[in-house]
Coordinates of N, CA and C in Angstrom, one line a residue:
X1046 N -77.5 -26.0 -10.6 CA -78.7 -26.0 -9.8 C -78.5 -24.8 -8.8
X1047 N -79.3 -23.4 -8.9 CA -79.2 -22.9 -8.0 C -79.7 -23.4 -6.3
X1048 N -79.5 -22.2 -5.3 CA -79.8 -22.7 -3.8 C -81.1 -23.2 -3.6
X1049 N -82.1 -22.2 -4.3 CA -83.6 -22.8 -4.1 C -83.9 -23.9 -4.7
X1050 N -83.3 -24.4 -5.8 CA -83.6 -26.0 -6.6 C -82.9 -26.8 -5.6
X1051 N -82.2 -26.9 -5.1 CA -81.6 -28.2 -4.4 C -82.5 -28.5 -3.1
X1052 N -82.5 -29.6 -3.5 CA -83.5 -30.5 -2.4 C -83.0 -30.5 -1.3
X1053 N -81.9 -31.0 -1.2 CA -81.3 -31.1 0.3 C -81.1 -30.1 1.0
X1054 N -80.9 -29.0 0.4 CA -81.0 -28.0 1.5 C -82.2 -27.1 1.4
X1055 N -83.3 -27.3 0.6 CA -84.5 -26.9 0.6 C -85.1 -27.9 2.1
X1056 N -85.1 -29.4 1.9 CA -85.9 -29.9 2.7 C -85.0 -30.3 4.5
X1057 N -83.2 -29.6 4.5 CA -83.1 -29.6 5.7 C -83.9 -28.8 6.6
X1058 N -84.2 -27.3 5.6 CA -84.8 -26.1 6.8 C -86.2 -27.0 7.5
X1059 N -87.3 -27.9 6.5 CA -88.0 -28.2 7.5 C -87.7 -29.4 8.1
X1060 N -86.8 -30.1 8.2 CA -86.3 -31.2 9.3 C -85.8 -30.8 10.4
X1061 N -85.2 -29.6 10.3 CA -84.4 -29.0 11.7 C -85.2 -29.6 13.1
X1062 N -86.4 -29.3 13.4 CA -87.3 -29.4 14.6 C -87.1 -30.7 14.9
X1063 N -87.1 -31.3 13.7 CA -87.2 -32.9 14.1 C -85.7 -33.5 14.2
X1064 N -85.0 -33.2 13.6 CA -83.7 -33.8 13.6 C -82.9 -33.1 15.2
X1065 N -83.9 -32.2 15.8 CA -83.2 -31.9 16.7 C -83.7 -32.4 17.8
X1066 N -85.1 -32.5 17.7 CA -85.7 -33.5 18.9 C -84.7 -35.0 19.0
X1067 N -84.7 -35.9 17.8 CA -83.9 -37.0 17.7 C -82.7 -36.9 18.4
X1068 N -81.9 -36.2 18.2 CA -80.3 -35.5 18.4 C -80.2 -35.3 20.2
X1069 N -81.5 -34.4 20.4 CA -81.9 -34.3 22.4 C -81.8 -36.3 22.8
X1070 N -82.8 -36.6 21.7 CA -83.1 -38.1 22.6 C -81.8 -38.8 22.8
X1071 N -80.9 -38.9 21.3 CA -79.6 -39.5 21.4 C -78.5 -38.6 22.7
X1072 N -78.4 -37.3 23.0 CA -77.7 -36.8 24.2 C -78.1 -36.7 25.0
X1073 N -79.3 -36.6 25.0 CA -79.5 -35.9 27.0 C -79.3 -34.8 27.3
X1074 N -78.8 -33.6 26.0 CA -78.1 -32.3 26.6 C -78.4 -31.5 25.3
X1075 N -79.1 -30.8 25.7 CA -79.4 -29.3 24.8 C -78.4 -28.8 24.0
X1076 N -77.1 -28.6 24.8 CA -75.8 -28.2 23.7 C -75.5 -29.2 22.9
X1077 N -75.0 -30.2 23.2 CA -74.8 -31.3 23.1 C -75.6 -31.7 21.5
X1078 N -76.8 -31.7 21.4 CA -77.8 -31.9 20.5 C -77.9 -31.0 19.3
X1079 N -77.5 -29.5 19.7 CA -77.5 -28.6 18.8 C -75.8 -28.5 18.2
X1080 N -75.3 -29.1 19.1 CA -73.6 -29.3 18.0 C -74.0 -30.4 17.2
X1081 N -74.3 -31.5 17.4 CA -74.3 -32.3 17.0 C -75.6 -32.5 15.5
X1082 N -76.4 -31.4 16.0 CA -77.9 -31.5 14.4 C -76.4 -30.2 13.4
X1083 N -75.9 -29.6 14.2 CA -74.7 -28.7 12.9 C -73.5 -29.6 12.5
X1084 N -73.5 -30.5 13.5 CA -72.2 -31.4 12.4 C -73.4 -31.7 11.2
X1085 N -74.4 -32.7 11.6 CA -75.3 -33.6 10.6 C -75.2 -32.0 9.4
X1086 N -75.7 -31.1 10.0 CA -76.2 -30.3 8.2 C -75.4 -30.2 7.9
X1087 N -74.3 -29.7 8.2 CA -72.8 -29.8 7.8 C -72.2 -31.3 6.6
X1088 N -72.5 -32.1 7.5 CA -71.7 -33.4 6.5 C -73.2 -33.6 5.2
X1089 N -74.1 -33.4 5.6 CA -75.2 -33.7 4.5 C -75.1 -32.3 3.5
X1090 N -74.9 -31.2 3.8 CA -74.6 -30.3 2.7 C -73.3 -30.4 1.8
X1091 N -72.3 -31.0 2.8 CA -71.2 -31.4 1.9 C -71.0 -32.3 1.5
X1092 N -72.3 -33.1 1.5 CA -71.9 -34.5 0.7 C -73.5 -35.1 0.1
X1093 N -74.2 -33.8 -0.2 CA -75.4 -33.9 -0.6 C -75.5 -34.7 -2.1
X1094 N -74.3 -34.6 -2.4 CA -74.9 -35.7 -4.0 C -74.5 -37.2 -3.4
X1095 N -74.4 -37.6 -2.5 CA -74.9 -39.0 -2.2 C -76.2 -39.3 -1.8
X1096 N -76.9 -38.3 -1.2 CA -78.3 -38.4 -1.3 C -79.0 -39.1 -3.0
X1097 N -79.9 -39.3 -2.8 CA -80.8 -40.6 -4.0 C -82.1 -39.7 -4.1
X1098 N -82.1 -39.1 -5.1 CA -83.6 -38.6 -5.3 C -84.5 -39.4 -5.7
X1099 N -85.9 -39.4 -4.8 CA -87.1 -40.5 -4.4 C -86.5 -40.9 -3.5
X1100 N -85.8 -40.7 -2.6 CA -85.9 -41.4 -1.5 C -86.2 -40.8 -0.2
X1101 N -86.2 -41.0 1.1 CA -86.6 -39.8 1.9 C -85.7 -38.9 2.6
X1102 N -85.7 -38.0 2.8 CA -84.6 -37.0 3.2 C -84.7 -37.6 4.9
X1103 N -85.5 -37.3 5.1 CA -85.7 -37.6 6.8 C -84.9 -38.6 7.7
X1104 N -84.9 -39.8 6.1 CA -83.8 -41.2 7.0 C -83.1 -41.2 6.3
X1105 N -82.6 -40.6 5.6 CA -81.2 -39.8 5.5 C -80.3 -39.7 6.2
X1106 N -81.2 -38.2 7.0 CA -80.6 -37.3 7.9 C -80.5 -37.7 9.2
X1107 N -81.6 -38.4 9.4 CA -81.5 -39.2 11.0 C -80.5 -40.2 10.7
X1108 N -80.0 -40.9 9.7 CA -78.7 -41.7 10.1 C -77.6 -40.7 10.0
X1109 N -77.7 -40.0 9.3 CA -76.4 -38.9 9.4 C -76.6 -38.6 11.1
X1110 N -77.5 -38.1 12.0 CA -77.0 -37.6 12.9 C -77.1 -38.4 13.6
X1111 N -77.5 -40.0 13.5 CA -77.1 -41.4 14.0 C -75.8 -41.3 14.6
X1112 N -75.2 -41.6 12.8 CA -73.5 -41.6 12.7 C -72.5 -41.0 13.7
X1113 N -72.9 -39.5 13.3 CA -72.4 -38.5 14.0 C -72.3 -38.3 15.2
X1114 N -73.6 -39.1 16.0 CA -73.1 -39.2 17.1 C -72.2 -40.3 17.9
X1115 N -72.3 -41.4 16.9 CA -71.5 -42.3 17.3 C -70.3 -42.2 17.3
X1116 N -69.7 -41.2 16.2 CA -68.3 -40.9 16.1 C -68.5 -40.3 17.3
X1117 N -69.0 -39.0 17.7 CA -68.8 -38.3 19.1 C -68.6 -39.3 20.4
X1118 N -69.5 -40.2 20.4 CA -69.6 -41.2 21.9 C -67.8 -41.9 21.3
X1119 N -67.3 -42.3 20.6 CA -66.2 -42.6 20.3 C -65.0 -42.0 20.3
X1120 N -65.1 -40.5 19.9 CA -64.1 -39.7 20.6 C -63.9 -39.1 21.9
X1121 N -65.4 -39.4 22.2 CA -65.2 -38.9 24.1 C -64.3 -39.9 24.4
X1122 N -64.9 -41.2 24.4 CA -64.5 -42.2 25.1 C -62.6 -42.3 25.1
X1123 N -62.2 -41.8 23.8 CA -60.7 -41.6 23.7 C -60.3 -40.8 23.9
X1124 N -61.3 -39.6 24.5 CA -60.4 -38.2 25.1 C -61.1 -38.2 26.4
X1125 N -61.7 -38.8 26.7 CA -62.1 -38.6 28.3 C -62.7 -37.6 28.8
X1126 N -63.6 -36.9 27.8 CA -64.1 -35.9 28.0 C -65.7 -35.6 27.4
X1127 N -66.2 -34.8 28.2 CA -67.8 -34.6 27.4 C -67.9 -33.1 26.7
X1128 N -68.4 -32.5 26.3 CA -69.1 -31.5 25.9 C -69.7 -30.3 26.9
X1129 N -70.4 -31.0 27.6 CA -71.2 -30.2 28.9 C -71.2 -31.0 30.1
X1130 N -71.2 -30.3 31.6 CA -71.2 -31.4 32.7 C -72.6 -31.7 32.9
X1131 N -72.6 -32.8 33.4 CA -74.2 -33.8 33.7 C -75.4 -32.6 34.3
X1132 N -74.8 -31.7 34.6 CA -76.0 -30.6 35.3 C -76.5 -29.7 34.7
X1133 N -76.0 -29.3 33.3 CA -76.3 -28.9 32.4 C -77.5 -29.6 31.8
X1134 N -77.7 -31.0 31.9 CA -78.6 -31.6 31.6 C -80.1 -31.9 32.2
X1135 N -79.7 -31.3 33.1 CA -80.9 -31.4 34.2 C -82.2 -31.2 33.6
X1136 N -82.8 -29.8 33.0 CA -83.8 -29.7 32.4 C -84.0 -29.6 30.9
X1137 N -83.5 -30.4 30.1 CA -83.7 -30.5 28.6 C -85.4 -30.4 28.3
X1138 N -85.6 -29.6 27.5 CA -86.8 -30.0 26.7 C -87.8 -28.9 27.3
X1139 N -88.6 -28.9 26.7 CA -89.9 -28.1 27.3 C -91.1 -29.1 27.2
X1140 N -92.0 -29.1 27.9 CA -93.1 -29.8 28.5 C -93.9 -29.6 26.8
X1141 N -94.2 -30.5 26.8 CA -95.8 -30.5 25.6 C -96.8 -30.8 25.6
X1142 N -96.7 -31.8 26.4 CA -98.0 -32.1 26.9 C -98.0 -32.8 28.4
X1143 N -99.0 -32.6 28.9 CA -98.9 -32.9 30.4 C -98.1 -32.0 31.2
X1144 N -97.8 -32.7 33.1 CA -97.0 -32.1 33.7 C -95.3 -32.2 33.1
X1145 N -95.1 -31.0 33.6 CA -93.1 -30.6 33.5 C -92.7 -32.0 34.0
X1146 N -93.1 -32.3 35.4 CA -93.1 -33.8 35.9 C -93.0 -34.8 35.5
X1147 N -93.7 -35.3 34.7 CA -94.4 -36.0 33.9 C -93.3 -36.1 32.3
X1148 N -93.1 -35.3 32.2 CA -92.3 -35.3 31.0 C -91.0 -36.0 31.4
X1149 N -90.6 -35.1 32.4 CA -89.0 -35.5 32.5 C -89.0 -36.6 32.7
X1150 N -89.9 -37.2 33.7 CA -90.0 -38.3 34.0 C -89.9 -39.5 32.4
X1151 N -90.6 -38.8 31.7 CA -90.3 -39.9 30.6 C -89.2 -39.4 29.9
X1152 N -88.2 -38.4 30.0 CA -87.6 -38.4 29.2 C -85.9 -38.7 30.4
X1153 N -86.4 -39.2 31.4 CA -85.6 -39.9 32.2 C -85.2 -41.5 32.2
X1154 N -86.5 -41.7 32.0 CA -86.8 -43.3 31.7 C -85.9 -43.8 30.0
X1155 N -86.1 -42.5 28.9 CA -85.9 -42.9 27.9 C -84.4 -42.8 27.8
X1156 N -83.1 -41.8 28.8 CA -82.5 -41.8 29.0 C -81.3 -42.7 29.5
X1157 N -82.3 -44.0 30.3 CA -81.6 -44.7 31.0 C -81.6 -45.7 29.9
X1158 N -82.4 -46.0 28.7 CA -82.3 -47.1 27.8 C -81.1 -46.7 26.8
X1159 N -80.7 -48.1 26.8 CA -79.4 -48.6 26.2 C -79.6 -47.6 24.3
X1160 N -78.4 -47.0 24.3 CA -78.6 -46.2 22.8 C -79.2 -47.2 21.8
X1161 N -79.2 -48.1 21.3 CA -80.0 -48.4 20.6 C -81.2 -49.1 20.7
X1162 N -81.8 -49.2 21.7 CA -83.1 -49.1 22.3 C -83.6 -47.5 22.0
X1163 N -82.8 -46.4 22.4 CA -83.3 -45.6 22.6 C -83.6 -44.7 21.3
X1164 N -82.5 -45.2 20.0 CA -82.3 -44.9 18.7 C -84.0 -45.4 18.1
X1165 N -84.2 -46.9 18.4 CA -84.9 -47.2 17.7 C -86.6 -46.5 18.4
X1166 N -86.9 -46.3 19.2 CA -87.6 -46.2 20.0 C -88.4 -44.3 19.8
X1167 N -87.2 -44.0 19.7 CA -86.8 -41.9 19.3 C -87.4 -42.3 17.5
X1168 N -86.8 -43.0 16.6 CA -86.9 -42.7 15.4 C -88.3 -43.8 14.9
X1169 N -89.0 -44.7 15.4 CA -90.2 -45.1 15.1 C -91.3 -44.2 16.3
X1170 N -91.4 -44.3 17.6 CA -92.1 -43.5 18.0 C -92.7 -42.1 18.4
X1171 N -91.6 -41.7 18.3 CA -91.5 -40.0 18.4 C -91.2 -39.4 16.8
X1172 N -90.4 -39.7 16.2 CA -90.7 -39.5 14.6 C -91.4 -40.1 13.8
X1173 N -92.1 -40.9 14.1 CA -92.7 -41.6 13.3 C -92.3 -42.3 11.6
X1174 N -91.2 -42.7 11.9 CA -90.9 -43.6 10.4 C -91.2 -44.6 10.8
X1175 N -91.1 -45.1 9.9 CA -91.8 -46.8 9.1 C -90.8 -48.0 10.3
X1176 N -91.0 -48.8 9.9 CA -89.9 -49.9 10.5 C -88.4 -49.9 9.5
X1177 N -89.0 -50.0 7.9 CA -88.0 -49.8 7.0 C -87.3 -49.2 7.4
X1178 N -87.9 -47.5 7.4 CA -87.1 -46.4 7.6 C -86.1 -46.3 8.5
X1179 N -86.4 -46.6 9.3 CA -86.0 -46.7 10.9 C -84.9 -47.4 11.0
X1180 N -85.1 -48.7 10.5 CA -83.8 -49.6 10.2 C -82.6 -48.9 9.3
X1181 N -83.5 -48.8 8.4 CA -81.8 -47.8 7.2 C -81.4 -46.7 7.7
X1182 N -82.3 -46.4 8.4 CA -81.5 -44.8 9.5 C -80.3 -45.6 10.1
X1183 N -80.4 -46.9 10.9 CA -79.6 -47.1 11.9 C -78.9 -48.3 11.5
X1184 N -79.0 -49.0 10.2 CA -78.0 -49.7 9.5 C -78.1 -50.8 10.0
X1185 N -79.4 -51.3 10.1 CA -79.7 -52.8 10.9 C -80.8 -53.3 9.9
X1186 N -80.9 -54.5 10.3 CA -81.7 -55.4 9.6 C -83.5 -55.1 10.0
X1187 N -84.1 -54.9 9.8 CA -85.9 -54.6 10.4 C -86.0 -55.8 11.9
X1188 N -85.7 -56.9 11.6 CA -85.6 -57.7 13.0 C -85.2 -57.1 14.0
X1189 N -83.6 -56.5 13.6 CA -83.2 -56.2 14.7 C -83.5 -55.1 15.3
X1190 N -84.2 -54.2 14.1 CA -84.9 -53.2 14.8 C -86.3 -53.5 15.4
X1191 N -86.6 -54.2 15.1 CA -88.0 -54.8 16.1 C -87.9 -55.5 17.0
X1192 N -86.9 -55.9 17.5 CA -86.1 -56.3 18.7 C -85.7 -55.1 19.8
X1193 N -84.9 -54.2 19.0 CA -84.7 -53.0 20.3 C -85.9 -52.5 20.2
X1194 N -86.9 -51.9 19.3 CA -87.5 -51.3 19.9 C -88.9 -52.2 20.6
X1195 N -89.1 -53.5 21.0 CA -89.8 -54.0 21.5 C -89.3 -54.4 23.0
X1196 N -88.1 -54.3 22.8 CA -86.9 -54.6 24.4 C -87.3 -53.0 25.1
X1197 N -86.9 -51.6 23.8 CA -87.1 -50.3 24.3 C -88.4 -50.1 25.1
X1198 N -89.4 -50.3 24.3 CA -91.0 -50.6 24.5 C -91.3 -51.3 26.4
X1199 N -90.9 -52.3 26.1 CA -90.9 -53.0 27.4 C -90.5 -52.4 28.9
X1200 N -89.1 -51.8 28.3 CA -88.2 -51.1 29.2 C -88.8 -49.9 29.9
X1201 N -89.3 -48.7 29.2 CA -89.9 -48.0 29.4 C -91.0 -48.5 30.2
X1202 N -92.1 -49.1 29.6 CA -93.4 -49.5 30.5 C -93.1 -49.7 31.8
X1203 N -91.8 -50.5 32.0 CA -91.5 -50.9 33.3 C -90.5 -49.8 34.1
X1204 N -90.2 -49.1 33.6 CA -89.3 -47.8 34.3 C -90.8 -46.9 35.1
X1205 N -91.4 -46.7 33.7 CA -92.6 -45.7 34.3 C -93.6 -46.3 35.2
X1206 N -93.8 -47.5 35.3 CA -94.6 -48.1 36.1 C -94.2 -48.2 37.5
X1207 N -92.8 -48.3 37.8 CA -92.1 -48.1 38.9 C -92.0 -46.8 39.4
X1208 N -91.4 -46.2 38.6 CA -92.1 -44.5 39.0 C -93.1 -43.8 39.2
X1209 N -94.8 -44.8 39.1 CA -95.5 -44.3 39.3 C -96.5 -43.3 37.7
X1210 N -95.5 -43.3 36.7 CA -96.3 -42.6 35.7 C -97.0 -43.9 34.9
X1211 N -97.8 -43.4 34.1 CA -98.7 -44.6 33.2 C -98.4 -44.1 31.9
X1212 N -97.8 -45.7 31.0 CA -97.1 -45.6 30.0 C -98.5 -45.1 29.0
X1213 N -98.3 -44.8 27.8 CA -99.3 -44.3 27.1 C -99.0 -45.0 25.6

């Protein structure tokens, strides 16, 4: 199979955007997100024949950089160390819609929810997979993903309502 036949790295170039927005929601830090979407293409290029053709590349890839980051939250935690300091994080993301205000503000709120609130919440709402999908990204049963992300859902409403923004 030459480079252009192979699916998995035909269809990572157009996941990038998305697998990196996911990757920001899981860190909080621009560096942080872009090491971490290069581990993911990294371990999915080198272990691209475990991928299933007909299946979807997308929830795939978002459990690959699920994983990946869990290994990372796991090695901090045993070296005591992060990647970037907290101030580095200050202004992630560019505004897309609405005020700059307004944004961080939600992407403050989504920050404070517990990682898998925030997992499930990042990969059905802002990516838009299925419930299925969503679940086999993150290796849970569909319940339990309709549990964080209805706990996530909740959470949010009530961060931004206290803050003053209106949830949408």
């Amino acid at each position: 199979m030459t480079p252009t036949e192979d699916p998995v790295r035909d269809g990572l170039v157009e996941l990038l955007p998305r697998l990196r927005r996911f990757a920001r929601t899981l860190t909080g830090h621009l560096a942080d997100a872009d090491d971490l979407v290069q581990i993911a293409v990294e371990r999915a290029l080198t272990r691209s024949a475990q991928w299933q053709a007909g299946t979807r590349l997308d929830g795939w890839m978002f459990g690959i950089v699920r994983n990946a980051w869990i290994d990372e939250v796991r090695s901090r935690q045993r070296r005591g160390r992060i990647f970037a300091p907290a101030e580095a994080g200050e202004h992630v993301g560019a505004p897309g819609a609405g005020t700059e205000a307004d944004t961080l503000s939600v992407e403050a709120a989504l920050r404070s929810l517990p990682e898998e609130q925030r997992s499930a919440v990042s990969l059905v709402l802002i990516e838009g997979l299925s419930y299925k999908e969503a679940a086999e990204a993150m290796q849970v049963p569909i319940g339990t993903l309709t549990s964080r992300l209805a706990r996530g859902r909740d959470a949010l409403q009530a961060i931004l309502s206290e803050s003053g923004e209106r949830p949408s």
